[in-house]
Each structure stands twice: as C-alpha cells, then as structure tokens.
Amino acid sequence: MSKKIVQVYERPAGGWGALKSVARQIIAQGIPAKGARTLLSANQPDGFDCPGCAWPDQDHTSTFEFCENGAKAIAAESTARRATPALIAQHTVAQLSAHSDHWLEGLGRLTAPLRYDRASDRYRSIGWDEAFALIAAQLNALPSPNDAIFYTSGRTSNEAAFLYQLFVREFGTNNFPDCSNMCHEPSGFAMREAVGVGKGTVLLSDFQLADALLIFGQNPGTNHPRMLGELRAAAKRGAAIVSFNPLRERGLEKFQNPQSVGEMLGDGATAISSDYFQLKIGGDLATVKGMIKCTLEADAAAQLAGRARIVDVDFIAAHTAGFDTFAADVLAEPWDVIVRESGLERAQIARAADVYMGAGKVIACWGMGITQHKHSVATIQMIVNLLLLRGNIGRPGAGPCPVRGHSNVQGDRTMGIYEKPAPAFLDRLGEVFGFAPPRAPGHDTVAAISAMLDRAGKVFFAMGGNFAAATPDTEVTHRALRRCALTVHVATKLNRSHLVCGEQALILPCLGRTEIDVQAGGPQAVSVEDSMSMVHLSSGINAPASPELLSEPMIVARLAAATLGGRSKTDWMGLVADYDRIRDKIAAVFVDFADFNARVKVPGGFRLRNTAAERLWLTATGKANFFAHPVPTDLPIHHARRDRATPVFNLATMRSHDQYNTTIYGMNDRYRGVFGERRVVFIHQDDIDQLGMKAGDWIDLESLCDDQVRRQAKRFMLVAYNIPRGCLAAYFPETNALVPLSSFADYARTPTSKSIPVVLAPHVARAA
Ligand SMILES: Nc1nc2c(c(=O)[nH]1)N[C@H]1C(S)=C(S)[C@@H](COP(=O)(O)OP(=O)(O)OC[C@H]3O[C@@H](n4cnc5c(=O)[nH]c(N)nc54)[C@H](O)[C@@H]3O)O[C@H]1N2
Ligand SMILES: Nc1nc2c(c(=O)[nH]1)N[C@H]1C(S)=C(S)[C@@H](COP(=O)(O)OP(=O)(O)OC[C@H]3O[C@@H](n4cnc5c(=O)[nH]c(N)nc54)[C@H](O)[C@@H]3O)O[C@H]1N2
Ligand SMILES: [Mo]
C-alpha cells in the first residue's frame, strides 16, 4: 500500500502536472464551460482579485498569469455544488463531525443562513432579520463589550474590514484576533521595531534588479506559484537564488513554466536555486548570524589590508543605530554554537555569506518557516540586520520581503483589524464617526481562546476563516468555543468551525470574490492590498451561488444597525448602498488613502506609501535599528531533549500542494511525491532505521511540553525524505492537536507550529 502512496517525483514544478491538476479540480467541482472564463478574469483590471495568495501581479493590467493553485482556489469557490439547508439538515452535527474537512467543503457553497437547533442536533434555516436580531440581543445583553470576540480571516476586503472594525469599536471592544496572529505577526512586530514599517519594502520591479535572492522558510511552488515566474526570470538572467529550507522543495529546485511554449513542448525547465542549504528546523537565526559573522570578519580583513570595505559604512553611519553593540555580540558568538544550532557546516555558512557579499543588491524573502517559532521575532530581526549591513534596504533591487498569505491579510491590518490599535488612529476614527473608541488593547488569537476557556469570552463572531481548525491545541480550542453562549460564522462553505457550536450557533453565508455584488447603488467592487502594498479593485463576474447570499459589507452593516440602533451616528445602510462611500470614509481616516476612489480606479491601482523604502525611519531612534540576539539554546526542543534517552524530534507543520490552509482540495502532495494520503510524516531514513522501523510504518505522535498535558495525533505513515536528521514535517490542520496553546513566539505570540518537540511510537490499531 505504501508503494502507491509514496512515489518519486522527478519532474520540475509547474508544467503539465499543473495543468492536469487544474483540469481535475474543474471537473470535480462540476464547473461548466464558464469556469474557464472565470479563471481568465482573475487579476484582470475589470475582473476579481484571485482569492488565492497575496503575491502581486507582474502588472495588474496585462495578461492572465496562469497559477495552478490560484485556479484551484477559484474552482473551489465557483463550484456547482450547493450545501442547501435541506442537504445539511439530513445530518446531525454529530454525524457531520465524523466526516473529513475535505468532505465538508465538498458539500459546496452555503445558500442560506442557518441556526443550530440543539434539540435535534441539526442546522435549520433562519431568516436574515431573525439572525441579526438574535446576535444583537446576545451582544447587547453582555455585561461588557469585551466579552465578545471578533475574528477575521485574511480574505476579507478592505471595505468589509473597515466597516467591521468600525462596528466592533462602536460596540466597544478591540477584541480582534485574526489569522495574522498565526501567520506574519512576528514580521510586522520585528520590522516595526527595526525599520519602522511592519511590511515588506520591495516591489516586483526590484526582483528584476536584484543580484541575489535569499529565500527562507517558504515553499513558493505550492503557496505562491506566481512567485516562481519571478524566480525563473531572475535565475535566467544569472541572479543568485539561495534557499534555506530543511526540506528539499521541488519548486525551489526546478520550474517548468506552463506559459512558456518552449519549455512545455521541449520539456525543458529552469533551475531555480543556485545554492540550497538544508538547515535544521529553527536553525535560521544561527545561520544568518553566522553569515553576518563571516561578513564582519571579511570586512575587518579588508580594512586591515586597505581594501574597499565590505559593510556599507556610509549607510550604517547615516541611517542606523546600535551597530557597535550588535557587531560586538556577533563577533562574540562562538562558531561551535552557530554550527550546532544551524545544522549546517561552517563552510556552507561561509559559502552563503560569500554569495551575500558578492551581490550588489539583495532581497530576502521569508514565509512561515521563519514566523512560527518561539524565536521568530529575533530571527526576522537577524535577517534585517544582514540586509542593513550592506545597505540592502530602501534602494532599487534590495530589501526585506515577508511573503504574505491570504489575499488581503495585509489590507485587513491596514484597515484597523488589530487588537492593539495606535492611539492616533483611534483619535481619527472617533473624530470621523463621532464616537469614543475603546482604548484598552483586545485579545489576539491565543488570548481569545484563553478568554473563552475562562468563560470571559461569551460571543464568538468570525468573519471568514476556520478558527477551530486553524488554531493550536485543537481539543482545548474546541472546548473553549463550546463554552460560548453564541458562535457565529460568516462563510462561503461548511467547515469544521461550524460544527464546534456554542450554546447557540449561526452560519451566515456570504458572496465570494468571484461573484457579482449588487447593492442599492448598483454593482460594487471591493479593494485589496497585496504583499507589496499595491491596492487595487476586485469585482466579481459570476452570478451569486444563491439569491439569499449577502456581501460581507452588507452583513456588517445590517448587524451594526441591528446591534447599535440609535446609539450609532453612522449611516450604516447608506454606506453599504455604494462602496464608494465606504472608500470616502477610509480616505477620511487614513492619510495614505487620500483620494482613494480616484486612485484605486486607475487600472492596476496604486501603491501605499512605505517610509522604510524611502529610508525614512519611523522607529524609536529615528534610525534603522540593529538588534543583537543570542543564538537560542534554550528553546522548547532543547528542553524536551534534555534528560531523555529516546529520540525527540522537532516537527514542522506545513501545507501540502492540494490544500488552502484548512481547505483541502485533494489528497495529493505532488511535488513531495505523496498521493492519496494526508496522514504522513516526512523523516530521514537514518532516523527510521534508528527507531527500528520501516518507511510505510504507521506511528502515533506525542508532543512534549512542560505543562504535562498529553497531546497526541494518531496514525501517520512514515515517509523517508530528504530532511535533516532529528527533523520531521507533517501537514496541518491534522497536527494542530500537538501545538500547546501556551507555546508561542516571544513578543508576537504566534503559535509555534513549525517547531513542536515530539516523540514517535508505533501505532496500534484498536480492535474493532
Ligand atoms: N495553495 C496555497 N497557497 C497558499 C496557502 C495554502 O495553504 N495553499 N496558504 C496561504 C497562507 S495563509 C500563507 S501564510 C502562505 C504560507 O506559505 P509558506 O510560508 O510557504 O507555508 P508552509 O507550507 O507552512 O511552509 C513553508 C516552508 O517552511 C519550511 N520550514 C519549516 N520549518 C522551517 C525552518 O525552521 N526554517 C526554514 N528555513 N524553513 C522551514 C517548510 O519546509 C516549507 O517549505 O501561503 C499562502 N498561499
Ligand atoms: N499547525 C499549523 N497551523 C496553522 C498554520 C500552520 O502553518 N501550521 N498556518 C496558520 C496560518 S499562516 C493562517 S493564515 C491560519 C489560517 O486560518 P483561517 O484564515 O482561519 O483559515 P482558512 O483555512 O484560510 O479559512 C477557510 C475558510 O474560509 C471561508 N471562506 C473562504 N472564502 C471566504 C470569503 O470570501 N468570505 C468568508 N467570509 N469566508 C470565506 C470558508 O468557509 C473556508 O472554510 O492558519 C494558521 N494555522
Ligand atoms: Mo497565513
């Protein structure tokens, strides 16, 4: 059996496999010929923004860029299947819960609002008015507005997010956990401290100029396939591409562009990475610090020999603070610690440093392999240190590039979906809308779960997403959600979270990006911000999946009108009649959005100002800050390995090629050679041997945490893989049960889902 599941994949990423996989999805979703038209409208000036990832378009006004996983996201949304109330009511919630995430989403688009009926354990339809009245009554009965929690997932448009945060703040709380809390929160935190802006500074045009691209902890072949186009072009013109990843990832090795006739017909491919460093899980800080140490040593040697300096002395003097303390700390860090904790040889680190020093312009990209660790903020600041050393920020072809996830996750933060809002923003919001916004910081994701556990969080409202599946410590999180008086989910499809009900529960179905949104003022467009701060419009082209669906802005407006009534001075229904009016309010609150309506209607949209890209440093020191950070030697994995004779592994949880976060499109992970099975663990063959096991054996995973709680995930198949010894990788959400709620990143509080200490034991099948 294991033979079929695991196959060797020798082909490049992209290519015919990508085309075949899309065709299969379109057929599986029962999409008729119009599906093709939908695909071709993605990221076009008069079309919708692809609901896949946040990677920008080469030029939002030009040709359609083929992207396998974008196409799968679009196909999933424009499915012909319908999860009608009648279909859903055929099953009890207990029965639905026994099905997989794949099966639940496979029921298709939700068509009408649903209310949980506890007596029959079934969802039944409810009218919109009644649903809003129910939520309003619950919210207004709470002892404090802070007893309500308002989650956001990153697909929400700027207009919906802006109205949503306004409603919640008029209601009286800053309880805004969001998917960023599990994602790029550390990037925002680390970069704000270091360079004064919590976003990347580069544009796509910089990718065309860079001499070297460093890619840390990111799997673009699967998660940002359009980025492979940029990487391919960079590789072709001879730029160095250096990958840092414990796993060998096909998309970082070879790419066959489905849009290149030559490559497709000639069966050619472009090699992507010029160097590939398979560091240990969590070994990035040590690696980058080692690269900096090499650079400083080479600089000292150059200085001694009277040669040109290697660090950018002028930039450091004019633009940065903290260099001397930082440099002294780096020089004092022992090589044996760096080598041990990185998992690389010293020569490999020296090689990476040579590439860095040899390149005039350098971009550093990173993804979840960097942000989901205890030391993620320190790691990101070390990457920024590396860039600052040679002035690689705020000039063409150079800069930091945190590669965002959800298609509008960056925009949601810009719009004020944040539990720790800046006082100046609240002042302005209060002025524009005539109310006194709450000042106390609210709950992030981890705090929201704790609050619900303690029964201090009583109403949980989710604008999209799949909170119950995406968050850590599955059992604990489910218990927390069940303790709520009311749980409400705005969603397009049925998912796990809808089955983890509070005392009362509602599902509110909404329009997706691909659908035409008609309001009193006519058809509407929404706006989104990509990973490179480009803001542009998105308008759907398909008929709504059901006539009963409301847009997200409309759901917020009606909820606000029902809840706040005469208490609010905001004309909710007037705003939502024409989204231009919402954009005018956004422009009134944020200076960077001045003249928003006019600027966003230009094809391609506009770029938000990025002060760090201008070398204007809005930090505490007024300069770009170097930060000294020790190579950590006291992380949970070090703790867990101490005093244990048996092997303890460090587990990273990640995405397969056939999933979008908690949405499972299919059971394959083509580039890693896994087919028809998601319960797999990637492990080094020598580790399998040492355990006395065989590839294909089934095992149980147990995570180790100082709190003594037993956390297990059962029945996973061992897959021998090119991964360092002591490291494991497996997919989420299946492995989220292993991540303790108490284990999160310093400062940023991102769950440590890329470094979970675990032990393995043979799986014993329970007797039937
Ligand atoms: N098709 C598709 N597209 C998506 C998504 C999706 O699920 N499907 N999700 C979207 C979202 S929300 C996000 S945030 C992004 C996520 O995109 P990515 O950041 O690519 O996410 P992951 O798949 O979780 O893991 C990334 C890589 O980190 C590596 N890694 C693990 N641990 C470490 C480590 O300690 N160091 C280093 N250097 N590498 C490590 C893994 O081997 C893997 O290659 O993609 C977005 N786009
Ligand atoms: N162990 C582990 N856990 C992780 C991660 C990891 O790498 N490892 N990654 C983390 C990351 S980076 C992220 S971003 C989070 C993701 O966390 P979430 O954002 O909460 O999860 P998603 O799976 O993206 O949400 C999918 C659901 O969104 C709904 N949806 C889709 N489109 C729309 C829409 O247009 N409107 C509305 N209202 N709903 C819609 C659908 O019902 C679908 O079921 O997960 C995190 N969890
Ligand atoms: Mo994400």
mmCIF file of C-alpha atoms in Angstrom, residues 12 45 143 380 681 710 722:
data_model
loop_
_atom_site.group_PDB
_atom_site.id
_atom_site.type_symbol
_atom_site.label_atom_id
_atom_site.label_comp_id
_atom_site.label_asym_id
_atom_site.label_seq_id
_atom_site.Cartn_x
_atom_site.Cartn_y
_atom_site.Cartn_z
ATOM 1 C CA PRO A 12 10.022 20.173 -12.318
ATOM 2 C CA PRO A 45 -8.430 45.155 -14.427
ATOM 3 C CA PRO A 143 -22.052 42.505 30.906
ATOM 4 C CA ILE A 380 13.484 38.228 11.441
ATOM 5 C CA VAL A 681 5.315 12.253 8.452
ATOM 6 C CA ARG A 710 -0.819 14.667 26.959
ATOM 7 C CA ASN A 722 15.428 14.430 2.203
#
